[in-house]
mmCIF file of C-alpha atoms and ligand atoms in Angstrom:
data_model
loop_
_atom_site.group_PDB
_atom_site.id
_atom_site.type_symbol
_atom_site.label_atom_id
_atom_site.label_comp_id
_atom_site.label_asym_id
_atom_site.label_seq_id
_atom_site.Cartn_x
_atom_site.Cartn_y
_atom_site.Cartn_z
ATOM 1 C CA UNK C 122 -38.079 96.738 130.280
ATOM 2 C CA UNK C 123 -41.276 97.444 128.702
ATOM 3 C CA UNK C 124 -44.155 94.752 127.528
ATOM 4 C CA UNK C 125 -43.540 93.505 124.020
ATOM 5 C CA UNK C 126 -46.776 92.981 122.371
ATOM 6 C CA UNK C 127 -45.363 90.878 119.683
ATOM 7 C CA UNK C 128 -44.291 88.145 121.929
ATOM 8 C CA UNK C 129 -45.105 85.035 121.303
ATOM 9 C CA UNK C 130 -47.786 84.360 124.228
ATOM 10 C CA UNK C 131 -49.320 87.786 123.111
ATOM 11 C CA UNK C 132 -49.676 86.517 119.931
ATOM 12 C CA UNK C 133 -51.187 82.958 120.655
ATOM 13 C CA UNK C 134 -53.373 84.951 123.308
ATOM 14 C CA UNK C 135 -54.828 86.769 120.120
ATOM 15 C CA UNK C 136 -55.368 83.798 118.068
ATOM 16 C CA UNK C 137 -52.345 84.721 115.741
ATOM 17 C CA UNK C 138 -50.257 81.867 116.682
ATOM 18 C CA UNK C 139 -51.757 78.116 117.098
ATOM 19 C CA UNK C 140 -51.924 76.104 120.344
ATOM 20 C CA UNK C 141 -52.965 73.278 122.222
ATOM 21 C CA UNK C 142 -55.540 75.511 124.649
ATOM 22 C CA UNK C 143 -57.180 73.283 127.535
ATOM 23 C CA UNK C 144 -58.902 76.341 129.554
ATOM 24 C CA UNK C 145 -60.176 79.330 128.814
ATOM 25 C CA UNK C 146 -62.369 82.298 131.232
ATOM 26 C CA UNK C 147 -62.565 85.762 131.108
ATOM 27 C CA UNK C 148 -59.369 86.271 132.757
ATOM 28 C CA UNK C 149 -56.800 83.971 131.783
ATOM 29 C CA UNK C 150 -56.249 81.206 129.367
ATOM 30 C CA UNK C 151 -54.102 77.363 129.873
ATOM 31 C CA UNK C 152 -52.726 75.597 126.745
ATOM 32 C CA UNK C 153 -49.648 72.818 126.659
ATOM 33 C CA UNK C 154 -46.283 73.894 126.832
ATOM 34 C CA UNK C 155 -44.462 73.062 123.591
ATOM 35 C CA UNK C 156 -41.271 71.797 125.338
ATOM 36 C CA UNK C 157 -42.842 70.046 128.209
ATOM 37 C CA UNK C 158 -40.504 69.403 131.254
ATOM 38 C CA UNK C 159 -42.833 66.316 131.817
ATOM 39 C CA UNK C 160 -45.831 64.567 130.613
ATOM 40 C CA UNK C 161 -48.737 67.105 130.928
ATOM 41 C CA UNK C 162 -46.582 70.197 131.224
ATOM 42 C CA UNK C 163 -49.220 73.298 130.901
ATOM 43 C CA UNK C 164 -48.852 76.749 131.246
ATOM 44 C CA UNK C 165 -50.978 79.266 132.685
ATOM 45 C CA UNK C 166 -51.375 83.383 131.950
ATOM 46 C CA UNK C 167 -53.137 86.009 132.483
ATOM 47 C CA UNK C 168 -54.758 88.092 129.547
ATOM 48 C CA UNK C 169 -53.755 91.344 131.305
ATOM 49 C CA UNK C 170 -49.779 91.981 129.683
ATOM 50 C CA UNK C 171 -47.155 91.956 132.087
ATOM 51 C CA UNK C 172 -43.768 90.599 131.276
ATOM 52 C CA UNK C 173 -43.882 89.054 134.791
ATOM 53 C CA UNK C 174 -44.529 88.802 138.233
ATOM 54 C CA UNK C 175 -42.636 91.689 139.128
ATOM 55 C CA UNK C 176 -44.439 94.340 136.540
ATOM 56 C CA UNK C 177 -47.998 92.328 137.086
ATOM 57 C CA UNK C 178 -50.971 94.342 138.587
ATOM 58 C CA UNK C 179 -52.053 92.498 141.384
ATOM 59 C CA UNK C 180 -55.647 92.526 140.715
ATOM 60 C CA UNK C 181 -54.642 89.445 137.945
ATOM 61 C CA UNK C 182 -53.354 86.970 140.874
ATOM 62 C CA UNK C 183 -56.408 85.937 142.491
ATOM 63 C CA UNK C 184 -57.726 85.046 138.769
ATOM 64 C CA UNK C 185 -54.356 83.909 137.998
ATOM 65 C CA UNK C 186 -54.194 81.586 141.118
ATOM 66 C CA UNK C 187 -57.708 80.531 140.709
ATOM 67 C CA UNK C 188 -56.665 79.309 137.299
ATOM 68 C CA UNK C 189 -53.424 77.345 138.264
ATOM 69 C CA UNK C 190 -55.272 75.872 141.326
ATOM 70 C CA UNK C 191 -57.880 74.212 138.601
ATOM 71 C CA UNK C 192 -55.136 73.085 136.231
ATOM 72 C CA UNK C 193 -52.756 72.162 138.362
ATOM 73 C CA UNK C 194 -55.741 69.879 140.108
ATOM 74 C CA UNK C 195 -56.831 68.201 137.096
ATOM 75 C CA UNK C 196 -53.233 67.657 135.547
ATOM 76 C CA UNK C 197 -52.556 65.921 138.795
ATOM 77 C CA UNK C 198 -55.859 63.475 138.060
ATOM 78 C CA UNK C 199 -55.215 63.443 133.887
ATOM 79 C CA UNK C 200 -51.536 62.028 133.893
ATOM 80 C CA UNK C 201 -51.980 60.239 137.295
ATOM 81 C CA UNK C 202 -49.028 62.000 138.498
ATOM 82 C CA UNK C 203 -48.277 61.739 142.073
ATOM 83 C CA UNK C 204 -47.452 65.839 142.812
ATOM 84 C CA UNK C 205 -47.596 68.930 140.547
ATOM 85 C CA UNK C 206 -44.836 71.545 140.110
ATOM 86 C CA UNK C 207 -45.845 75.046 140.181
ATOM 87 C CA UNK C 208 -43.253 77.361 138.639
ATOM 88 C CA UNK C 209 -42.538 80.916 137.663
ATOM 89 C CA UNK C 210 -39.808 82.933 136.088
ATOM 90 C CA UNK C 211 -39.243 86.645 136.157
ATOM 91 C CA UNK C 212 -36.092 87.640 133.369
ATOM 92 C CA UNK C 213 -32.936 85.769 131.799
ATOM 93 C CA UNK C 214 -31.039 85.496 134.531
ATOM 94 C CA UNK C 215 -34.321 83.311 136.205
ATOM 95 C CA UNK C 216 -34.591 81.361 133.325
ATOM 96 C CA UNK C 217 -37.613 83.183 131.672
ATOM 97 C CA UNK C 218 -37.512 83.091 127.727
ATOM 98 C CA UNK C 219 -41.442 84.011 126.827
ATOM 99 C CA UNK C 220 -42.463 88.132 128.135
ATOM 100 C CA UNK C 221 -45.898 87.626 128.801
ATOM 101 C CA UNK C 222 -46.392 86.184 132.783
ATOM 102 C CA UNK C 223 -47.224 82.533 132.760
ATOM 103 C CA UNK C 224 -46.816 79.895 135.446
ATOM 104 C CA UNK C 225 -45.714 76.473 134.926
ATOM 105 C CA UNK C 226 -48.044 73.300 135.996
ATOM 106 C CA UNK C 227 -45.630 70.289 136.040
ATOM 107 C CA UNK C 228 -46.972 66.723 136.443
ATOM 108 C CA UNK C 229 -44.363 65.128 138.310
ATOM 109 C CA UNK C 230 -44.259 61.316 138.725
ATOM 110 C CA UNK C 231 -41.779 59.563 141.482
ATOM 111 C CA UNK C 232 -38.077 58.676 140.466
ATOM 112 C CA UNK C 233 -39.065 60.437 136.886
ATOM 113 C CA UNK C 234 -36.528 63.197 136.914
ATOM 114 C CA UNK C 235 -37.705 66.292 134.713
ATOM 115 C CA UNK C 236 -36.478 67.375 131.425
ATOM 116 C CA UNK C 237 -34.456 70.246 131.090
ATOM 117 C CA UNK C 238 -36.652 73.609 131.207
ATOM 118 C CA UNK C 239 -37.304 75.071 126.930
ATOM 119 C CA UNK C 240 -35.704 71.421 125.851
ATOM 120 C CA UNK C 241 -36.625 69.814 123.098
ATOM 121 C CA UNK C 242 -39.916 70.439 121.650
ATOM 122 C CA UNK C 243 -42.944 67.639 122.010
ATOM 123 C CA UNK C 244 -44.158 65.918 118.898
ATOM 124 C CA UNK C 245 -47.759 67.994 117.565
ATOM 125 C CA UNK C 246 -49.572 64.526 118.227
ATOM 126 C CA UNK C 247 -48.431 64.090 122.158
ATOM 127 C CA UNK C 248 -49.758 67.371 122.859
ATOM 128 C CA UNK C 249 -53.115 67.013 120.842
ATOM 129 C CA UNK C 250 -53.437 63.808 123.053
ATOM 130 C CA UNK C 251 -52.316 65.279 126.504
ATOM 131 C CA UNK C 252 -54.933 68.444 126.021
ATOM 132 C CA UNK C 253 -57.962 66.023 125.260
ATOM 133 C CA UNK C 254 -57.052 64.179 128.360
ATOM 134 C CA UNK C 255 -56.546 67.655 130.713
ATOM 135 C CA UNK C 256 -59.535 69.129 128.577
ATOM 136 C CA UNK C 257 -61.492 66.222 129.806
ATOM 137 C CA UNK C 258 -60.265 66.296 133.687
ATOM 138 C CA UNK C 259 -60.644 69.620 133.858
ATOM 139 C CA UNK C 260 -64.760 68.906 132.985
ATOM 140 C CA UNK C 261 -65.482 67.139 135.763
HETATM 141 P P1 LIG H 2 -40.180 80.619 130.499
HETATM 142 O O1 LIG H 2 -40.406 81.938 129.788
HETATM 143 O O2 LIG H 2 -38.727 80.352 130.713
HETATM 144 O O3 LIG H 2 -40.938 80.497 131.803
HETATM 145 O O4 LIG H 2 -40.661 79.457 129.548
HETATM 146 C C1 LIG H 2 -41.439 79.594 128.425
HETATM 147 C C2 LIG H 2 -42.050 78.235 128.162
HETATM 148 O O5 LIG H 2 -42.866 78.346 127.023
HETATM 149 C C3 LIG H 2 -41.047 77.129 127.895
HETATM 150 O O6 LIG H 2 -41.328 76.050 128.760
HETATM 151 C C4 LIG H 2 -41.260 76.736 126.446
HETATM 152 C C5 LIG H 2 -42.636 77.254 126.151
HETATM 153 N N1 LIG H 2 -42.825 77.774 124.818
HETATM 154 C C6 LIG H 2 -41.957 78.494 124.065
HETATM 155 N N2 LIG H 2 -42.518 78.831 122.897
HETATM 156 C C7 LIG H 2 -43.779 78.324 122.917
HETATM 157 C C8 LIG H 2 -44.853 78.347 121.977
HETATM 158 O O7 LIG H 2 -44.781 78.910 120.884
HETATM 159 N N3 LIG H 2 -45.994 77.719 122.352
HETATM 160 C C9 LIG H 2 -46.129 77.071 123.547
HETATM 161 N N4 LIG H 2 -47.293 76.467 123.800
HETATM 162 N N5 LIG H 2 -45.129 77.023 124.451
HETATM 163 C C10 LIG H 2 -43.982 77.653 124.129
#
């Protein structure tokens, strides 16, 4: 299936759409997932368009990787957590509900089980709160 430009990553990735962004270079962008699976819960893409993994050029993965590495660090030092879950999904039938290729940084904290994956959705004032904290991790 083709790239839908419209989607909703696209269009927070043009500014159209508002979000929580921690991280920004010239190759990729982080911001808060809006129905976090845990405390922290960010999500990573490219700028390139690619539905997924599987129609990604992969000239965007080092970049990409580079990216998560960073977050994924500092998300494990913001929240404290004692591991980080690094997740992808590529179609419906793996769970994927947003086309643009992202990758999932999940705090995860032991004996806290995780909330379902696109559950409920995370009051506006957590997620102001939770980027300040990875905005300010991800300084030092
Ligand atoms: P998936 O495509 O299944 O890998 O998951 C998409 C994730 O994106 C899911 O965890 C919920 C989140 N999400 C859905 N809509 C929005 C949105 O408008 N803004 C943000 N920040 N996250 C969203």
């Amino acid at each position: 299936m083709a790239y839908d430009n419209n989607n909703i990553f696209a269009r927070i990735l043009r500014g159209e759409l508002p979000s929580h962004r921690v991280y920004e270079d010239n190759d990729t962008v982080a911001f808060m997932d809006v129905m976090p699976q845990a405390t922290g819960h960010t999500l990573v893409l490219p700028k390139a368009p690619s539905r997924n993994l599987l129609d990604a050029d992969p000239a965007v993965f080092a970049s990409l990787f580079a990216t998560v590495q960073k977050v994924a660090s500092a998300a494990k030092e913001a929240f404290d957590a004692d591991g980080v879950l690094v997740s992808q999904f590529n179609e419906a039938a793996a769970g994927q509900s947003v086309y643009h290729l992202h990758v999932h940084i999940i705090p995860c904290f032991e004996g806290v089980p995780l909330k379902p994956h696109t559950g409920e959705m995370e009051k506006p004032e957590v997620l102001v709160a939770n980027a300040e904290k990875l905005r300010a991790a991800l300084q030092r």
